[in-house]
Amino acid sequence: MLEFFRHHRGAFLITLTIIIIISFSVWGGWRGDASYEKRTQITDHALTVFGKDHTVGDVQRAQRALQFAQFYMQAYELPGMLMQLSGGGFGGGADTIINLFVARHLMEQSGIRVSDAEARAALEQLPVLQTNGKFDISRAQMLEENAGAMGFEPGDLLGIMKDTLGLRKLQDLVSKSYVASPLAAEKQYASAHHTFKGSKIVFETETFKKAAVVTDDEIKKYYDENKDSYKTVEKRAVSYVFFENPKDLDKKPLEERQKAQNAQVERVNAFNKLTATGMKFAEAAKQTKEKVEVVPAFVQAEPPAALKTESELLNLIFARAKDSKTIPEAVEGTAGWYVFDVTAIEEPKQQDLAAVKDKIKETLVGQKANEARSKAVNEARTALNDGLKAGKKIEDLAKEKKLTLVALPDIDIANPPQEVPNGFLIAQQAGKTAVGAVSNAVDYDQGTLLIHVSAKELRKRPDAAAVRQSQTDSLSSQERMSLFQSWFKKQNAAAKVVTKFGQGAAS
């Protein structure tokens, strides 16, 4: 179980806080809506597990214990395991708490006992209590102080570790005897640690583009069918006043710095105050003696040099409704504040065929090239695989089909060399292709590849035995977890859990 959570710690750690917070909203607080005058009492019934009643106080203590385990002890195994037992994913907060009570009953029923000494030894091994790999008594004292502030006693910390170790022992009792099949483990090892030998056949899109023929009639037809797509881009003209941030503020004394910043704010406010009364933009600038920058119509994708870095300002300029009466407002930019006014809008206009003919031709050439390339790839793959099955050599088949066979260096499936173009895509597809066969199509930015796999060999490595054992252990751990989940699900159903809301536990 511990090995499982070492591998999956990141997946549930992000959601753990949310799950525990949800738990608190299920039990405790107001009973029903705000019209009730009475709060839930800690002595009230919360849930029944295997016929045993548990109070709201019992549940809240369990919730706080899981919260403390996560935030202060950094002991993620117990809350993570309880969430995982909710059904192979991350169940709701109520399920997490219910699983704890079910697990405690099953531990007691199975005669599982965890001594204080065992719990203390496990507690001292927590990373949060370690300094340079050794138990740090000062850290332990700090943890106890934090626990005391939350109403816990030292024995409660041992209780968290007892639940953790007990749940681990319960899983061992159910599934420890399972060992992953040597064949499955070997297949997993082989798939991750072998190289392949082979060659590639390249189908470049550019080659097919050169052979593509597009007629004027095809261009005209495409234009008529897609006319709405060929319009000019909207342009907008603006006038703006730029209130530049004071320079070298970090080099000025505090008083002088504040004075410069206040002066900038006063200028912006003075300008805005005039435009707010309905005064024309140019007149407001004249009265405040601010310089107005006039920008002729431009498209948003090609702004003037002075505004290239002001993406938020550009978005606002082109987002303003055409008939807007919006009073100009200050917009913060990268080096100061802007107040702008849209002075003209050039609506998109329909482009005639002559203006877009070259663009349409390029589109149609690309389409025809892709279709021809796809057809050539499929025909070649079928012919090559049929020929290989008939006992022919890949070199002879490639020559027969007028295909260029390019030898590849030996490639590590798991770690393809970066110097091999498209090495990752090649390795990924080669791993799925049988020896002596041609792969499915491998598309890349300039075309398509077919990969012929002539051989696969396990990499020689000095730590092969240790790696094999590690993979076997990992596979066994995953399968044991799966078996335990299935068993626990049945036990959860047999527990006939009933909450104070009259609901059974989700399983």
GROMACS .gro file of C-alpha atoms in nm, residues 7 21 83 105 129 196 228 278 294 341 364 370 379 416 421 439:
model
   16
    7HIS     CA    1   0.367   0.646  -0.693
   21ILE     CA    2  -1.363   2.031   0.372
   83MET     CA    3  -1.043   0.817  -0.072
  105HIS     CA    4  -1.458  -0.242   1.229
  129LEU     CA    5   0.979   1.482   1.194
  196PHE     CA    6   1.430  -0.146  -3.237
  228ASP     CA    7  -1.836   3.480  -4.658
  278GLY     CA    8  -1.978   6.483  -2.186
  294VAL     CA    9  -0.399   6.019  -3.340
  341ASP     CA   10  -1.165   5.728  -2.800
  364LEU     CA   11  -0.690   2.375  -5.278
  370ASN     CA   12  -0.308   1.580  -4.840
  379GLU     CA   13  -0.163   0.188  -5.071
  416PRO     CA   14   1.450   0.799  -2.839
  421PRO     CA   15   1.399   1.383  -3.647
  439SER     CA   16   0.358   0.058  -3.896
   0.00000   0.00000   0.00000
